[in-house]
Structures are given as structure tokens and as C-alpha cells.
Tab-separated table of C-alpha atoms in Angstrom:
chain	number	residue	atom	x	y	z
A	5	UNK	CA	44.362	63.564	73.626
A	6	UNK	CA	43.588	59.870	72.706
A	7	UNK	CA	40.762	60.073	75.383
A	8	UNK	CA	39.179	62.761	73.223
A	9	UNK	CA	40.049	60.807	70.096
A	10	UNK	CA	38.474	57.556	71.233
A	11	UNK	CA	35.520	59.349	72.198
A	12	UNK	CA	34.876	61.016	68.732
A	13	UNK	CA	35.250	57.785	66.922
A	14	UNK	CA	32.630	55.876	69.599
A	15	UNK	CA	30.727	59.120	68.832
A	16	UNK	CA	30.691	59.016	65.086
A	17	UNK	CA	30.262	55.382	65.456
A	18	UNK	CA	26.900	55.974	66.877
A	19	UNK	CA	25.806	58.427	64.701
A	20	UNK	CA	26.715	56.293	61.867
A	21	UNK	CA	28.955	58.689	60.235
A	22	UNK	CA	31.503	55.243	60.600
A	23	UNK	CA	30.094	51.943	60.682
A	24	UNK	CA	32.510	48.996	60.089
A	25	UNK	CA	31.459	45.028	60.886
A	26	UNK	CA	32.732	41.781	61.005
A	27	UNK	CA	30.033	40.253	60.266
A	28	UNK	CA	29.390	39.770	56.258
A	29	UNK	CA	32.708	38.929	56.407
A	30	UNK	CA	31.993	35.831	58.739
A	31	UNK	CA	29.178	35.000	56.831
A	32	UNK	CA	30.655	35.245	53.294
A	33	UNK	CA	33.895	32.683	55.134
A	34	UNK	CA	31.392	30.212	56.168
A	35	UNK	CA	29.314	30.106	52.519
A	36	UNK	CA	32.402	29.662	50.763
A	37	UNK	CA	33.690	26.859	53.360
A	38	UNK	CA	29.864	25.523	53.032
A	39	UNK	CA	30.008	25.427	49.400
A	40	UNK	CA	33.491	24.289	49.110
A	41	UNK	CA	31.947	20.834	51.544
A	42	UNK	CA	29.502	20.087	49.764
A	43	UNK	CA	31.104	20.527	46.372
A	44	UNK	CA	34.117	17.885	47.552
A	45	UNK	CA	30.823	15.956	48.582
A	46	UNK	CA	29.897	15.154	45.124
A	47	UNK	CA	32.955	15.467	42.934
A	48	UNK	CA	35.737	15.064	45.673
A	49	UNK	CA	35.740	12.254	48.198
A	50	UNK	CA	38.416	10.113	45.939
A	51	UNK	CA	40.318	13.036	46.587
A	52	UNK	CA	40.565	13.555	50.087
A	53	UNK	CA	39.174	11.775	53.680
A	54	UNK	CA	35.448	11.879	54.170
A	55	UNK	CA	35.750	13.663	57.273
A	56	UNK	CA	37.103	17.145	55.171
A	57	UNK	CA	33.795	17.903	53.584
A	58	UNK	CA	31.895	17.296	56.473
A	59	UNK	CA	34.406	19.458	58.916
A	60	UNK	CA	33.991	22.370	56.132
A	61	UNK	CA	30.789	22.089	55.145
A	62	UNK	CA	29.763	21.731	59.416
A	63	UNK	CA	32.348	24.792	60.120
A	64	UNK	CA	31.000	26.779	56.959
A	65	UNK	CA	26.867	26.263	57.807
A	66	UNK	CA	27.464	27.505	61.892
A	67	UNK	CA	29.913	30.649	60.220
A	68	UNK	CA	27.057	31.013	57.594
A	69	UNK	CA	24.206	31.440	60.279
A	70	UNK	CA	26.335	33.305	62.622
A	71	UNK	CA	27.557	35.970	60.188
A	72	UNK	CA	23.555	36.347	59.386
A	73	UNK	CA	22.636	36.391	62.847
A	74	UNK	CA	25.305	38.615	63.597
A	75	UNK	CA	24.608	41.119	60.633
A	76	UNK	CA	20.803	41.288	61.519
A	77	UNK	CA	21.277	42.087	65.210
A	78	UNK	CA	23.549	44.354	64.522
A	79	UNK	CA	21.320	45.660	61.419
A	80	UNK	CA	18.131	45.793	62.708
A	81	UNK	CA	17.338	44.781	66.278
A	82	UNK	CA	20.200	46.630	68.232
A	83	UNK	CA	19.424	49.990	66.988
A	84	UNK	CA	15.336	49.228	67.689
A	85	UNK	CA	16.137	48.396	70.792
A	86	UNK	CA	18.187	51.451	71.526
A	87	UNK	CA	14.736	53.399	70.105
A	88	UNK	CA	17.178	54.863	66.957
A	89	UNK	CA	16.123	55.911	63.988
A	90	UNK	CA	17.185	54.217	60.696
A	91	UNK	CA	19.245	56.364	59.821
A	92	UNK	CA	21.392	53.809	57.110
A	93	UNK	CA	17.446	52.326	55.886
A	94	UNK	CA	19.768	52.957	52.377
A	95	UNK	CA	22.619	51.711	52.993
A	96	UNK	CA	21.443	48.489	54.186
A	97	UNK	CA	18.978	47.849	51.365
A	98	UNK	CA	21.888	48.550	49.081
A	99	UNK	CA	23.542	45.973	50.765
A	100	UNK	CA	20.597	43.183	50.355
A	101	UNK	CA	21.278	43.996	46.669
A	102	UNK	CA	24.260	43.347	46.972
A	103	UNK	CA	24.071	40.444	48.518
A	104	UNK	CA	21.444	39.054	45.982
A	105	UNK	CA	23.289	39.870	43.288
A	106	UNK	CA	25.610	37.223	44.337
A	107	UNK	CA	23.195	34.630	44.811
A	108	UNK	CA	22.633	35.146	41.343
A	109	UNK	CA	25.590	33.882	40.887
A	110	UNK	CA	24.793	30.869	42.706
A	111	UNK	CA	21.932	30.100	40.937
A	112	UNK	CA	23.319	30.699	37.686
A	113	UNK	CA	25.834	28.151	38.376
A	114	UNK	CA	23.290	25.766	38.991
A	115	UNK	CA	21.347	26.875	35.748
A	116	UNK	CA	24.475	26.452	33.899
A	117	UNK	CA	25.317	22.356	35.142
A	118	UNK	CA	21.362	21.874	33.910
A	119	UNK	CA	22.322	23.681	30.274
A	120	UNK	CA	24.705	21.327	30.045
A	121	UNK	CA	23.006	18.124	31.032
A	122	UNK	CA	19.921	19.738	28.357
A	123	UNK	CA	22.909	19.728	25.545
A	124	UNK	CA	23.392	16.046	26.344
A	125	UNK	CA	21.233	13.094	26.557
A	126	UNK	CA	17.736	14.152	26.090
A	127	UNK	CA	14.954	12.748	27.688
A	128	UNK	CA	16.483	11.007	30.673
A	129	UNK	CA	15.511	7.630	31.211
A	130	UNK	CA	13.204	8.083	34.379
A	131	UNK	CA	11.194	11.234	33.903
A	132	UNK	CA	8.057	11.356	36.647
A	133	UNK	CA	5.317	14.606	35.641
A	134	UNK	CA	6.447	17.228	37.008
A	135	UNK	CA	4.284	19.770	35.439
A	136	UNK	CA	1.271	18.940	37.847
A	137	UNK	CA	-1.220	21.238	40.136
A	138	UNK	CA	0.774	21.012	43.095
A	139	UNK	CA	3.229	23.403	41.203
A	140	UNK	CA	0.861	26.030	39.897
A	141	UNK	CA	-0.736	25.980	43.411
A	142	UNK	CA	2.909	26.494	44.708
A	143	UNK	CA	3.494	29.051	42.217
A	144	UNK	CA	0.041	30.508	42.384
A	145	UNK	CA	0.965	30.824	46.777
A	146	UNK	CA	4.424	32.326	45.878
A	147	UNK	CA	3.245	35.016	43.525
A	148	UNK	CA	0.308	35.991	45.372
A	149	UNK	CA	2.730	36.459	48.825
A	150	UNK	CA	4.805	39.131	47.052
A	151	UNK	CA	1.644	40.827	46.285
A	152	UNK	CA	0.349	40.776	50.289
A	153	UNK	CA	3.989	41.887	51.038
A	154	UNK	CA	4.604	44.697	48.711
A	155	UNK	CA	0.946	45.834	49.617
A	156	UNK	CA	2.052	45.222	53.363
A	157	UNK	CA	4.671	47.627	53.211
A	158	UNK	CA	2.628	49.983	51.621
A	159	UNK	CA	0.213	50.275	54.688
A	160	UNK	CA	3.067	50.395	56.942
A	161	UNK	CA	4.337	53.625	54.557
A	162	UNK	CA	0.623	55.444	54.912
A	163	UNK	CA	-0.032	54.691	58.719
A	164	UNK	CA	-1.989	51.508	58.359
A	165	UNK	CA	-1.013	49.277	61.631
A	166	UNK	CA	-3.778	46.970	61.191
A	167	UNK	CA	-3.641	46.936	57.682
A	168	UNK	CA	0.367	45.699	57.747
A	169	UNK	CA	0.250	43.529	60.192
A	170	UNK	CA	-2.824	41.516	58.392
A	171	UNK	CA	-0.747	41.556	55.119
A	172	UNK	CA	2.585	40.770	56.633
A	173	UNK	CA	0.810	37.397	58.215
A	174	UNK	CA	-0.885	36.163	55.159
A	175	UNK	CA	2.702	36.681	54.018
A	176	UNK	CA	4.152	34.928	56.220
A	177	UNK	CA	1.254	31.887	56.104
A	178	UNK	CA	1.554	31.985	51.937
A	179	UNK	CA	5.048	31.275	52.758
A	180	UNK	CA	4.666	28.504	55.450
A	181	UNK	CA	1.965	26.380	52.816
A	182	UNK	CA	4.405	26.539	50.147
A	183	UNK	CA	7.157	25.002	52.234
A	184	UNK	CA	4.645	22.018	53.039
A	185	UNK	CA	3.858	21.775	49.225
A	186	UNK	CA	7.276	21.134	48.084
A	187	UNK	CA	7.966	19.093	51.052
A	188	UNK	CA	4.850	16.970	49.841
A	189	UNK	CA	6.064	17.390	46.375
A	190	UNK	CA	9.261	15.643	47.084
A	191	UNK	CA	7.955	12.995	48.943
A	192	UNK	CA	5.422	12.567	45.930
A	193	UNK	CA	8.402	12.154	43.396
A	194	UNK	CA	10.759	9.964	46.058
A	195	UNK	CA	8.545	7.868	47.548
A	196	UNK	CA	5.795	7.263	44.624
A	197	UNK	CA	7.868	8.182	41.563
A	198	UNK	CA	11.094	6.552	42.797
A	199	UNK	CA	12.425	9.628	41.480
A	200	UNK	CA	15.434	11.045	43.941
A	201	UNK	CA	18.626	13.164	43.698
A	202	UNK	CA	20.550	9.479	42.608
A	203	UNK	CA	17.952	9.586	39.088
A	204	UNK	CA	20.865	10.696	37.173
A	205	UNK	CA	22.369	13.958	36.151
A	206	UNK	CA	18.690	15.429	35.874
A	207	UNK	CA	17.443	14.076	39.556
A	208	UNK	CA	21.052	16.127	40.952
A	209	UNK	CA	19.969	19.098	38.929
A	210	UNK	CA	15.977	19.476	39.656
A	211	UNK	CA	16.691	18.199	43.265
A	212	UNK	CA	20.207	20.846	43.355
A	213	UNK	CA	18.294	24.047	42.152
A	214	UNK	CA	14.879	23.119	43.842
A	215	UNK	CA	16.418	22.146	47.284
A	216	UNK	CA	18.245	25.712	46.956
A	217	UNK	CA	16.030	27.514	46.427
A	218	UNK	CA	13.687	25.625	49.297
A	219	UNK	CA	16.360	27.071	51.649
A	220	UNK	CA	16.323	30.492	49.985
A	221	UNK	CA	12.558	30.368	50.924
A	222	UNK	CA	13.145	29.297	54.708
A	223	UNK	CA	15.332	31.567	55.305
A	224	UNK	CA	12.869	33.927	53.973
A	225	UNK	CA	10.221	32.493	55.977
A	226	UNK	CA	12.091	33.038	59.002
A	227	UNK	CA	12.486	36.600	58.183
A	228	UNK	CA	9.512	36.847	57.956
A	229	UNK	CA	8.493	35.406	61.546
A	230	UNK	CA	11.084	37.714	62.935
A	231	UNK	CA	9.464	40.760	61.559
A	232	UNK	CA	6.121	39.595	62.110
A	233	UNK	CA	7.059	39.264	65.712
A	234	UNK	CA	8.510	42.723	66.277
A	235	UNK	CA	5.622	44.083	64.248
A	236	UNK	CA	3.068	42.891	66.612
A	237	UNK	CA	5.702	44.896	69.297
A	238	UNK	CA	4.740	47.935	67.136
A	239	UNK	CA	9.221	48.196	66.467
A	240	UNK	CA	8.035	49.291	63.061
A	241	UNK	CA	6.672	52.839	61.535
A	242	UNK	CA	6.501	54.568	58.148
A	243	UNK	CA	9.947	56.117	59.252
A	244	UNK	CA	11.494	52.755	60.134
A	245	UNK	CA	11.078	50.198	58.081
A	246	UNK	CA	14.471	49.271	57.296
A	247	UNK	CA	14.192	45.344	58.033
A	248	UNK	CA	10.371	45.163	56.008
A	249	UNK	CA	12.329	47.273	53.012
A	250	UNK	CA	15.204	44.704	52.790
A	251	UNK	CA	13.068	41.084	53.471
A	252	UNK	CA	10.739	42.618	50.499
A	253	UNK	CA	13.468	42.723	48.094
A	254	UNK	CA	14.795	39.540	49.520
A	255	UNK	CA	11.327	37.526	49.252
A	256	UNK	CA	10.164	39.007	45.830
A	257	UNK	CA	14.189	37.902	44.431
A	258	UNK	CA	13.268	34.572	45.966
A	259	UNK	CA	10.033	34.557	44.198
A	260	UNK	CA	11.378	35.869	40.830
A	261	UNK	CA	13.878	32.712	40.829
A	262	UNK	CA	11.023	30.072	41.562
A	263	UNK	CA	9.237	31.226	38.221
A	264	UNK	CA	12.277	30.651	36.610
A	265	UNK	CA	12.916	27.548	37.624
A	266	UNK	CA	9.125	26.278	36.829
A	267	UNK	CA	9.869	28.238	33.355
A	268	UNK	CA	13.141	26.156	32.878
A	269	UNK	CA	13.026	23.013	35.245
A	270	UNK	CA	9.616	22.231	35.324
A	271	UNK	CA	7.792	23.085	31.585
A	272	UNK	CA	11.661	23.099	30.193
A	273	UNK	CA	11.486	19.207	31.076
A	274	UNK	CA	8.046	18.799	29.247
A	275	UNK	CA	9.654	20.003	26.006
């Protein structure tokens, strides 16, 4: 009798009719213990021994990237590999909403600590230009990416191979550039400027919400690479398309938040 049990749970498991993971739960651990590090980083070390932020913000970024790793093998490559269908293409873009809606609350924070530093103060005393053409090529790059990626997805939809995987590589190159631009851009404003995340409370802010969002993009970049990979293994069709459904909505949020910040960091600053 518990034989035949067992073997209708493994058999709903794999149907999907019951799915249960450990893995956002890992993951969500090791962001908290990351953010919890580097916050006693900046506001905490009179408070406790040095080593504590670096043991939980070490402990939190390897729980961070395993709960990922962990989520998107279990996600999307385990079930491609096993030649499935996707049957939970729904549930899981459900779930990247989700999940962005609480990096909004991330960034909001963020926005919030530059509100207040905008209420004080105002100019700072060391203010480089940061309204340039670096940024509107940057922004310009960005923008036009979600367009190749939302009109990627839409080949995939109709049947278009070639068409796709084209689109999905420009994406993935637009991306790439406008890593190297901000890279550039920072070593522009540190090692020019002399403007660094120690230029007062704006340098921690611009530096803060930039740097963020600069790992928001990687991250995204290295979505993108994955997918780009497993495309080129022809793992995707118009009736699986689960992983290219939920890096879309992840890249274009990432994209949405990088006009903001120009709107509010970068012109904002200028006013």
C-alpha cells in the first residue's frame, strides 16, 4: 500500500500535477544573508567583528547563486533534457514576476536613501558630468536589445529558427557592449573625475543603484548566453519557450529600471 502510494506521488510529480522545491528558498536565505553583509559593511562594523559581514555576505552570495542555479536546472534544463514539454511555461513566468516584483523592492530602497540625500544638501561638493554620450549610447544599446529580444521571441513563436537565433545574439552582443560601457564609464569618473563610491552620500548612492543594477544586467547577460547556447542545440520551439518567455520579462524589467535611473540619477543630478 505505501509502494503504490509512493509511486503515485513520483507519478504526479512528473506530470507536474505536484511540484515542490527547495530551491527559491535557498536562494531567497542567501540574498537576505548577502544583503544583511553588506549592509553591516557600511553602517555596522563598530558593531560587530569584521569577519561577520564578510562570513554572511560570502555564505549569502554562494546560497544566492546556488538557489539560482538550482531553480534553473531544475526549471528549465532538466525537463529539456528529459525531451518534456513545458507543461508549467505559466507557472514559471508567474514566478519571474514574482520574483521581480521583489527586486522592486530592492531598488526602491535604494531610490528612497537617494530621496533623502536630494532633500538634503544640494549640489554636492564634487559633481563630475554625468549626463554625457557614453550614457545615451548605453541607453540607446539597452533599449534597442529589448526590441531584438521581444522581436526574437516572436520568430521563435511563428517558426522562424534563423530568424531567433540572429535576434537572440544581437541580444545578447547589445548586452555584452553595454557592460564594457559602464565599466569604461566608471573608470572615466574614478580614475579621471576622482569621483568614487567614498565622494560622499551621492558617490554611495549613484555608485549603490548603478553597481546594482550592473549586476542585474550580468546576470541577465548570462541568461542570455545560456539560452543562446541551447538555442543553437535547437532545445527551443514555438511550444517551448519557457526559459526565452521568463529572461524577456527579466531583461526588459532590467531595462525599464536603467531608464529610470538615467531619468532620476543621471538628468535628476543636472537639475
Amino acid at each position: 500500500m505505501a509502494g503504490s502510494t509512493e509511486t503515485r506521488t513520483e507519478h504526479a510529480a512528473e506530470d507536474g500535477h505536484e511540484h515542490r522545491s527547495r530551491w527559491p528558498l535557498i536562494a531567497a536565505i542567501g540574498a537576505a544573508s548577502l544583503y544583511l553583509g553588506v549592509g553591516l559593511v557600511f553602517v555596522g562594523l563598530d558593531l560587530v567583528p569584521s569577519v561577520v559581514p564578510i562570513v554572511l555576505g560570502g555564505a549569502g552570495a554562494i546560497g544566492l547563486l546556488t538557489g539560482l542555479a538550482g531553480w534553473a536546472n531544475e526549471a528549465f534544463i532538466a525537463d529539456y533534457l528529459r525531451n518534456r514539454r513545458d507543461g508549467d511555461s505559466d507557472l514559471y513566468a508567474t514566478t519571474m514576476i514574482l520574483f521581480l516584483v521583489s527586486d522592486v523592492a530592492t531598488f526602491s530602497a535604494g531610490f528612497v536613501y537617494y530621496a533623502f540625500i536630494r532633500a538634503g544638501s544640494w549640489p554636492p561638493t564634487h559633481l563630475p558630468p554625468l549626463l554625457g554620450s557614453l550614457v545615451i549610447i548605453n541607453t540607446a544599446l539597452l533599449l534597442a536589445s529589448s526590441v531584438t529580444l521581444h522581436y526574437g521571441h516572436e520568430a521563435l513563436e511563428g517558426g522562424n529558427r534563423r530568424r531567433f537565433l540572429g535576434l537572440l545574439g544581437v541580444t545578447l552582443a547589445l548586452g555584452v557592449v553595454f557592460l564594457a560601457g559602464q565599466v569604461y564609464e566608471y573608470y572615466e569618473f574614478v580614475a579621471v573625475e576622482g569621483f568614487g563610491i567614498g565622494s560622499g552620500a551621492f558617490g554611495s548612492a549613484f555608485y549603490g543603484l548603478t553597481g546594482l543594477h550592473g549586476l542585474h544586467v550580468a546576470l541577465g547577460v548570462l541568461l542570455l548566453a545560456i539560452a543562446f547556447g541551447r538555442a543553437l542545440r535547437g532545445h527551443y520551439t514555438p511550444e517551448r519557450d519557457t526559459a526565452i518567455r521568463t529572461t524577456s520579462l527579466y531583461w526588459h524589467f532590467v531595462d525599464l529600471v536603467w531608464v529610470f535611473l538615467v531619468v532620476v540619477l543621471y538628468v535628476g543630478a543636472a537639475l
